[in-house]
PDB file of C-alpha atoms in Angstrom:
ATOM      1  CA  MET A 244      -1.364  28.271   8.762  1.00  0.00           C
ATOM      2  CA  GLU A 245      -4.614  27.507   6.893  1.00  0.00           C
ATOM      3  CA  ASP A 246      -5.022  23.597   6.753  1.00  0.00           C
ATOM      4  CA  LYS A 247      -5.284  23.543   2.951  1.00  0.00           C
ATOM      5  CA  LEU A 248      -5.842  19.828   2.839  1.00  0.00           C
ATOM      6  CA  ASN A 249      -8.504  19.133   5.421  1.00  0.00           C
ATOM      7  CA  ASN A 250     -10.538  21.987   4.621  1.00  0.00           C
ATOM      8  CA  ASN A 251     -11.347  20.713   1.067  1.00  0.00           C
ATOM      9  CA  ASN A 252     -11.802  17.489  -0.658  1.00  0.00           C
ATOM     10  CA  GLU A 253     -11.148  18.365  -4.364  1.00  0.00           C
ATOM     11  CA  PHE A 254      -8.007  20.206  -5.503  1.00  0.00           C
ATOM     12  CA  TYR A 255      -7.562  21.233  -8.994  1.00  0.00           C
ATOM     13  CA  ASP A 256      -4.586  23.105 -10.360  1.00  0.00           C
ATOM     14  CA  GLN A 257      -3.399  23.904  -7.036  1.00  0.00           C
ATOM     15  CA  SER A 258       0.378  24.192  -5.660  1.00  0.00           C
ATOM     16  CA  PHE A 259       1.448  23.105  -2.361  1.00  0.00           C
ATOM     17  CA  SER A 260       5.047  23.991  -1.107  1.00  0.00           C
ATOM     18  CA  ASN A 261       6.811  23.171   2.335  1.00  0.00           C
ATOM     19  CA  ILE A 262       3.868  21.529   3.950  1.00  0.00           C
ATOM     20  CA  ASP A 263       4.269  18.909   6.475  1.00  0.00           C
ATOM     21  CA  TYR A 264       1.786  16.055   6.685  1.00  0.00           C
ATOM     22  CA  SER A 265       4.083  13.366   8.005  1.00  0.00           C
ATOM     23  CA  LYS A 266       2.396  10.637   9.880  1.00  0.00           C
ATOM     24  CA  GLU A 267      -1.110  12.216   9.098  1.00  0.00           C
ATOM     25  CA  GLU A 268      -3.838  10.434   7.332  1.00  0.00           C
ATOM     26  CA  ILE A 269      -5.402  11.978   4.232  1.00  0.00           C
ATOM     27  CA  THR A 270      -8.673  10.228   3.104  1.00  0.00           C
ATOM     28  CA  ASN A 271     -10.953  10.615   0.178  1.00  0.00           C
ATOM     29  CA  LYS A 272      -9.086  13.598  -1.463  1.00  0.00           C
ATOM     30  CA  VAL A 273      -8.962  14.271  -5.213  1.00  0.00           C
ATOM     31  CA  PHE A 274      -5.786  16.028  -6.665  1.00  0.00           C
ATOM     32  CA  ASP A 275      -5.877  16.982 -10.370  1.00  0.00           C
ATOM     33  CA  SER A 276      -3.059  18.785 -11.968  1.00  0.00           C
ATOM     34  CA  CYS A 277      -1.557  19.612  -8.572  1.00  0.00           C
ATOM     35  CA  HIS A 278       2.151  20.455  -7.862  1.00  0.00           C
ATOM     36  CA  PHE A 279       3.764  19.277  -4.574  1.00  0.00           C
ATOM     37  CA  GLU A 280       7.240  20.711  -3.898  1.00  0.00           C
ATOM     38  CA  SER A 281       9.331  20.215  -0.777  1.00  0.00           C
ATOM     39  CA  CYS A 282       6.427  18.606   1.241  1.00  0.00           C
ATOM     40  CA  ASP A 283       6.828  16.248   3.840  1.00  0.00           C
ATOM     41  CA  PHE A 284       4.519  12.986   3.443  1.00  0.00           C
ATOM     42  CA  SER A 285       6.916  10.585   5.175  1.00  0.00           C
ATOM     43  CA  ASP A 286       4.798   7.873   6.857  1.00  0.00           C
ATOM     44  CA  THR A 287       1.571   9.442   5.716  1.00  0.00           C
ATOM     45  CA  VAL A 288      -1.486   7.498   4.805  1.00  0.00           C
ATOM     46  CA  PHE A 289      -3.180   8.257   1.656  1.00  0.00           C
ATOM     47  CA  ARG A 290      -6.468   6.457   1.740  1.00  0.00           C
ATOM     48  CA  LYS A 291      -8.880   6.275  -1.270  1.00  0.00           C
ATOM     49  CA  CYS A 292      -7.292   9.482  -2.804  1.00  0.00           C
ATOM     50  CA  GLU A 293      -6.962  10.201  -6.542  1.00  0.00           C
ATOM     51  CA  PHE A 294      -3.911  11.851  -8.025  1.00  0.00           C
ATOM     52  CA  THR A 295      -4.244  12.723 -11.800  1.00  0.00           C
ATOM     53  CA  ASP A 296      -1.380  14.775 -13.481  1.00  0.00           C
ATOM     54  CA  CYS A 297       0.133  15.567 -10.475  1.00  0.00           C
ATOM     55  CA  LYS A 298       3.983  16.348  -9.945  1.00  0.00           C
ATOM     56  CA  PHE A 299       5.932  15.861  -6.951  1.00  0.00           C
ATOM     57  CA  VAL A 300       9.444  17.681  -6.656  1.00  0.00           C
ATOM     58  CA  LYS A 301      11.820  17.217  -3.804  1.00  0.00           C
ATOM     59  CA  CYS A 302       9.278  15.683  -1.536  1.00  0.00           C
ATOM     60  CA  ASN A 303       9.785  13.211   1.269  1.00  0.00           C
ATOM     61  CA  LEU A 304       7.436  10.275   0.803  1.00  0.00           C
ATOM     62  CA  ASN A 305       9.331   7.743   2.691  1.00  0.00           C
ATOM     63  CA  LEU A 306       7.013   4.926   4.020  1.00  0.00           C
ATOM     64  CA  VAL A 307       3.987   6.602   2.503  1.00  0.00           C
ATOM     65  CA  LYS A 308       0.994   4.343   2.573  1.00  0.00           C
ATOM     66  CA  VAL A 309      -1.105   4.424  -0.629  1.00  0.00           C
ATOM     67  CA  ASP A 310      -4.078   2.300   0.543  1.00  0.00           C
ATOM     68  CA  ASN A 311      -6.494   1.992  -2.236  1.00  0.00           C
ATOM     69  CA  SER A 312      -5.433   5.412  -3.919  1.00  0.00           C
ATOM     70  CA  LYS A 313      -5.458   5.784  -7.489  1.00  0.00           C
ATOM     71  CA  PHE A 314      -2.539   7.422  -9.633  1.00  0.00           C
ATOM     72  CA  THR A 315      -2.688   8.634 -13.180  1.00  0.00           C
ATOM     73  CA  SER A 316       0.339  10.211 -14.753  1.00  0.00           C
ATOM     74  CA  ALA A 317       1.814  10.933 -11.500  1.00  0.00           C
ATOM     75  CA  LYS A 318       5.696  12.472 -11.918  1.00  0.00           C
ATOM     76  CA  PHE A 319       8.251  12.369  -9.150  1.00  0.00           C
ATOM     77  CA  THR A 320      11.386  14.085  -9.461  1.00  0.00           C
ATOM     78  CA  ASP A 321      14.209  14.250  -6.741  1.00  0.00           C
ATOM     79  CA  CYS A 322      11.715  12.374  -4.351  1.00  0.00           C
ATOM     80  CA  LYS A 323      12.444  10.040  -1.479  1.00  0.00           C
ATOM     81  CA  LEU A 324      10.000   7.033  -1.664  1.00  0.00           C
ATOM     82  CA  MET A 325      11.715   4.214   0.154  1.00  0.00           C
ATOM     83  CA  GLY A 326       9.720   1.413   1.716  1.00  0.00           C
ATOM     84  CA  VAL A 327       6.445   2.183  -0.286  1.00  0.00           C
ATOM     85  CA  ASN A 328       4.195  -0.775  -1.182  1.00  0.00           C
ATOM     86  CA  TRP A 329       2.719   0.330  -4.519  1.00  0.00           C
ATOM     87  CA  THR A 330       0.609  -3.128  -4.560  1.00  0.00           C
ATOM     88  CA  LYS A 331      -1.639  -1.496  -1.979  1.00  0.00           C
ATOM     89  CA  ALA A 332      -2.981   1.405  -4.409  1.00  0.00           C
ATOM     90  CA  TYR A 333      -6.104   1.040  -6.705  1.00  0.00           C
ATOM     91  CA  TRP A 334      -5.288  -0.922  -9.898  1.00  0.00           C
ATOM     92  CA  ARG A 335      -8.590  -2.111 -11.097  1.00  0.00           C
ATOM     93  CA  GLY A 336      -9.322  -0.930 -14.637  1.00  0.00           C
ATOM     94  CA  LEU A 337      -5.718   0.335 -15.389  1.00  0.00           C
ATOM     95  CA  THR A 338      -5.279  -0.328 -19.137  1.00  0.00           C
ATOM     96  CA  LEU A 339      -2.994   2.382 -20.256  1.00  0.00           C
ATOM     97  CA  GLY A 340       0.294   1.222 -18.815  1.00  0.00           C
ATOM     98  CA  SER A 341       2.160   2.570 -15.748  1.00  0.00           C
ATOM     99  CA  PRO A 342       0.919   5.747 -14.403  1.00  0.00           C
ATOM    100  CA  PHE A 343       4.422   6.545 -12.785  1.00  0.00           C
ATOM    101  CA  GLU A 344       7.323   8.426 -13.892  1.00  0.00           C
ATOM    102  CA  PHE A 345      10.303   8.664 -11.380  1.00  0.00           C
ATOM    103  CA  LYS A 346      13.551  10.824 -12.060  1.00  0.00           C
ATOM    104  CA  ARG A 347      16.328  10.901  -9.684  1.00  0.00           C
ATOM    105  CA  CYS A 348      14.555   9.445  -6.836  1.00  0.00           C
ATOM    106  CA  LEU A 349      15.178   6.966  -3.995  1.00  0.00           C
ATOM    107  CA  LEU A 350      12.986   3.877  -4.434  1.00  0.00           C
ATOM    108  CA  ASN A 351      14.958   1.659  -2.067  1.00  0.00           C
ATOM    109  CA  SER A 352      12.958  -1.400  -0.383  1.00  0.00           C
ATOM    110  CA  SER A 353       9.811  -0.518  -2.156  1.00  0.00           C
ATOM    111  CA  THR A 354       7.495  -3.246  -4.078  1.00  0.00           C
ATOM    112  CA  PHE A 355       5.867  -3.459  -7.399  1.00  0.00           C
ATOM    113  CA  TYR A 356       5.033  -7.075  -7.143  1.00  0.00           C
ATOM    114  CA  ALA A 357       2.941  -8.456  -9.855  1.00  0.00           C
ATOM    115  CA  LEU A 358       1.972  -5.076 -11.054  1.00  0.00           C
ATOM    116  CA  ASN A 359       1.368  -4.164 -14.666  1.00  0.00           C
ATOM    117  CA  GLN A 360       3.747  -1.336 -14.981  1.00  0.00           C
ATOM    118  CA  THR A 361       4.180  -1.243 -18.842  1.00  0.00           C
ATOM    119  CA  LYS A 362       6.253   1.834 -19.900  1.00  0.00           C
ATOM    120  CA  ILE A 363       7.015   2.910 -16.361  1.00  0.00           C
ATOM    121  CA  VAL A 364       9.768   5.550 -16.207  1.00  0.00           C
ATOM    122  CA  ILE A 365      12.525   4.953 -13.585  1.00  0.00           C
ATOM    123  CA  GLU A 366      15.397   7.060 -14.724  1.00  0.00           C
ATOM    124  CA  ASP A 367      18.599   7.828 -12.892  1.00  0.00           C
ATOM    125  CA  CYS A 368      17.216   6.384  -9.730  1.00  0.00           C
ATOM    126  CA  ARG A 369      18.592   4.511  -6.688  1.00  0.00           C
ATOM    127  CA  ALA A 370      16.455   1.379  -6.714  1.00  0.00           C
ATOM    128  CA  HIS A 371      17.989  -0.949  -4.096  1.00  0.00           C
ATOM    129  CA  ASP A 372      16.104  -4.107  -2.790  1.00  0.00           C
ATOM    130  CA  VAL A 373      13.046  -3.267  -5.089  1.00  0.00           C
ATOM    131  CA  ASP A 374      10.760  -6.250  -5.808  1.00  0.00           C
ATOM    132  CA  PHE A 375       9.780  -6.384  -9.412  1.00  0.00           C
ATOM    133  CA  ARG A 376       8.984 -10.148  -9.306  1.00  0.00           C
ATOM    134  CA  GLU A 377       5.933 -11.245 -11.570  1.00  0.00           C
ATOM    135  CA  SER A 378       5.496  -7.603 -12.854  1.00  0.00           C
ATOM    136  CA  ASN A 379       5.145  -6.367 -16.243  1.00  0.00           C
ATOM    137  CA  LEU A 380       7.749  -3.766 -17.138  1.00  0.00           C
ATOM    138  CA  SER A 381       7.597  -4.048 -20.943  1.00  0.00           C
ATOM    139  CA  GLY A 382       8.702  -0.911 -22.742  1.00  0.00           C
ATOM    140  CA  ALA A 383       9.772   0.600 -19.545  1.00  0.00           C
ATOM    141  CA  SER A 384      12.477   3.162 -19.390  1.00  0.00           C
ATOM    142  CA  LEU A 385      14.964   2.128 -16.577  1.00  0.00           C
ATOM    143  CA  ALA A 386      18.261   3.918 -17.707  1.00  0.00           C
ATOM    144  CA  GLU A 387      21.024   5.072 -15.521  1.00  0.00           C
ATOM    145  CA  THR A 388      19.414   3.368 -12.450  1.00  0.00           C
ATOM    146  CA  ASP A 389      21.059   1.409  -9.724  1.00  0.00           C
ATOM    147  CA  PHE A 390      19.331  -1.898  -8.950  1.00  0.00           C
ATOM    148  CA  SER A 391      21.508  -3.580  -6.342  1.00  0.00           C
ATOM    149  CA  ASN A 392      19.870  -6.284  -4.831  1.00  0.00           C
ATOM    150  CA  SER A 393      16.484  -5.850  -6.658  1.00  0.00           C
ATOM    151  CA  LEU A 394      14.437  -8.928  -7.496  1.00  0.00           C
ATOM    152  CA  PHE A 395      13.475  -9.906 -11.189  1.00  0.00           C
ATOM    153  CA  SER A 396      11.880 -13.200 -11.529  1.00  0.00           C
ATOM    154  CA  ASN A 397       9.028 -14.001 -14.184  1.00  0.00           C
ATOM    155  CA  THR A 398       9.312 -10.280 -14.944  1.00  0.00           C
ATOM    156  CA  ASN A 399       8.270  -9.025 -18.452  1.00  0.00           C
ATOM    157  CA  LEU A 400      11.037  -6.792 -19.575  1.00  0.00           C
ATOM    158  CA  THR A 401      10.332  -6.976 -23.226  1.00  0.00           C
ATOM    159  CA  GLY A 402      11.583  -3.784 -24.895  1.00  0.00           C
ATOM    160  CA  ALA A 403      12.714  -2.342 -21.633  1.00  0.00           C
ATOM    161  CA  ASN A 404      15.718   0.200 -21.737  1.00  0.00           C
ATOM    162  CA  PHE A 405      18.523  -0.649 -19.377  1.00  0.00           C
ATOM    163  CA  VAL A 406      21.106   1.539 -21.051  1.00  0.00           C
ATOM    164  CA  GLY A 407      23.475   3.095 -18.337  1.00  0.00           C
ATOM    165  CA  ALA A 408      21.660   0.965 -15.558  1.00  0.00           C
ATOM    166  CA  ARG A 409      23.729  -1.003 -13.095  1.00  0.00           C
ATOM    167  CA  ASN A 410      23.987  -3.682 -10.518  1.00  0.00           C
ATOM    168  CA  TYR A 411      21.090  -5.470 -11.824  1.00  0.00           C
ATOM    169  CA  SER A 412      20.767  -9.349 -11.518  1.00  0.00           C
ATOM    170  CA  ILE A 413      18.495 -10.657 -14.142  1.00  0.00           C
ATOM    171  CA  ASN A 414      18.214 -14.509 -15.121  1.00  0.00           C
ATOM    172  CA  ILE A 415      17.422 -14.224 -18.803  1.00  0.00           C
ATOM    173  CA  THR A 416      15.881 -17.891 -18.520  1.00  0.00           C
ATOM    174  CA  LYS A 417      13.453 -16.658 -15.793  1.00  0.00           C
ATOM    175  CA  ASN A 418      12.624 -13.454 -17.330  1.00  0.00           C
ATOM    176  CA  ARG A 419      11.303 -12.073 -20.666  1.00  0.00           C
ATOM    177  CA  VAL A 420      14.004  -9.883 -22.050  1.00  0.00           C
ATOM    178  CA  LYS A 421      13.295  -9.785 -25.977  1.00  0.00           C
ATOM    179  CA  ASN A 422      14.264  -6.628 -27.524  1.00  0.00           C
ATOM    180  CA  ALA A 423      15.499  -5.050 -24.060  1.00  0.00           C
ATOM    181  CA  LYS A 424      18.335  -2.565 -24.434  1.00  0.00           C
ATOM    182  CA  PHE A 425      21.563  -3.006 -22.262  1.00  0.00           C
ATOM    183  CA  CYS A 426      24.745  -1.450 -22.126  1.00  0.00           C
ATOM    184  CA  ARG A 427      27.443  -3.579 -23.672  1.00  0.00           C
ATOM    185  CA  TYR A 428      29.630  -3.832 -20.571  1.00  0.00           C
ATOM    186  CA  GLU A 429      26.936  -4.088 -18.046  1.00  0.00           C
ATOM    187  CA  ALA A 430      25.108  -6.875 -20.102  1.00  0.00           C
ATOM    188  CA  VAL A 431      28.037  -9.279 -19.064  1.00  0.00           C
ATOM    189  CA  SER A 432      26.128  -9.626 -15.893  1.00  0.00           C
ATOM    190  CA  LEU A 433      23.281 -11.238 -17.738  1.00  0.00           C
ATOM    191  CA  LEU A 434      25.389 -14.249 -18.304  1.00  0.00           C
ATOM    192  CA  GLU A 435      26.769 -14.816 -14.748  1.00  0.00           C
ATOM    193  CA  LEU A 436      23.639 -16.756 -13.785  1.00  0.00           C
ATOM    194  CA  LEU A 437      23.967 -19.150 -16.828  1.00  0.00           C
ATOM    195  CA  ASP A 438      26.751 -21.337 -15.138  1.00  0.00           C
ATOM    196  CA  ILE A 439      29.071 -20.767 -18.138  1.00  0.00           C
ATOM    197  CA  LYS A 440      32.686 -19.538 -17.987  1.00  0.00           C
ATOM    198  CA  LEU A 441      33.783 -16.212 -19.725  1.00  0.00           C
ATOM    199  CA  GLU A 442      37.172 -15.922 -20.890  1.00  0.00           C
ATOM    200  CA  GLY A 443      39.398 -13.352 -22.635  1.00  0.00           C
TER     201      GLY A 443
END
């Protein structure tokens, strides 16, 4: 099979399906408006790569390394992205908010620590043990996502949408939650860390 990724350095409007690059290293590649479906990039190293307007569907990116790689308008649907340290990506000069959209993805044990992720989309995902401390998630869409054991501390959640989200633990005295939207029943958990008693 032709090695499409290693034979070229720039890819525009191309589709990749069922390719297996697990545990490989991909360096200095440019992907623009590319579509990846059912690809295996588990434990792959993306080093100094650029992804612009790319879509990943049903891909395995568990433990992927994003060393100094740049993402712009990257969309992930039905993907596995567990154990990813997004702080290692290229973030200098990012001014337009988060480059990510995650829908129905597994994001467990990943970190967005101290990143500017305004308007990030994490919808209907499983995001257990994810580190959002010190990050800016203002205007984020976090609906229907399970945040079991995820960390929020000094996190900007201004205007974030948590409707339908569950299992989050957010101390409202240590995070900015102005104008954030919560489901009425799940929002009771916001009071649990205030050392008050709820009756009735």
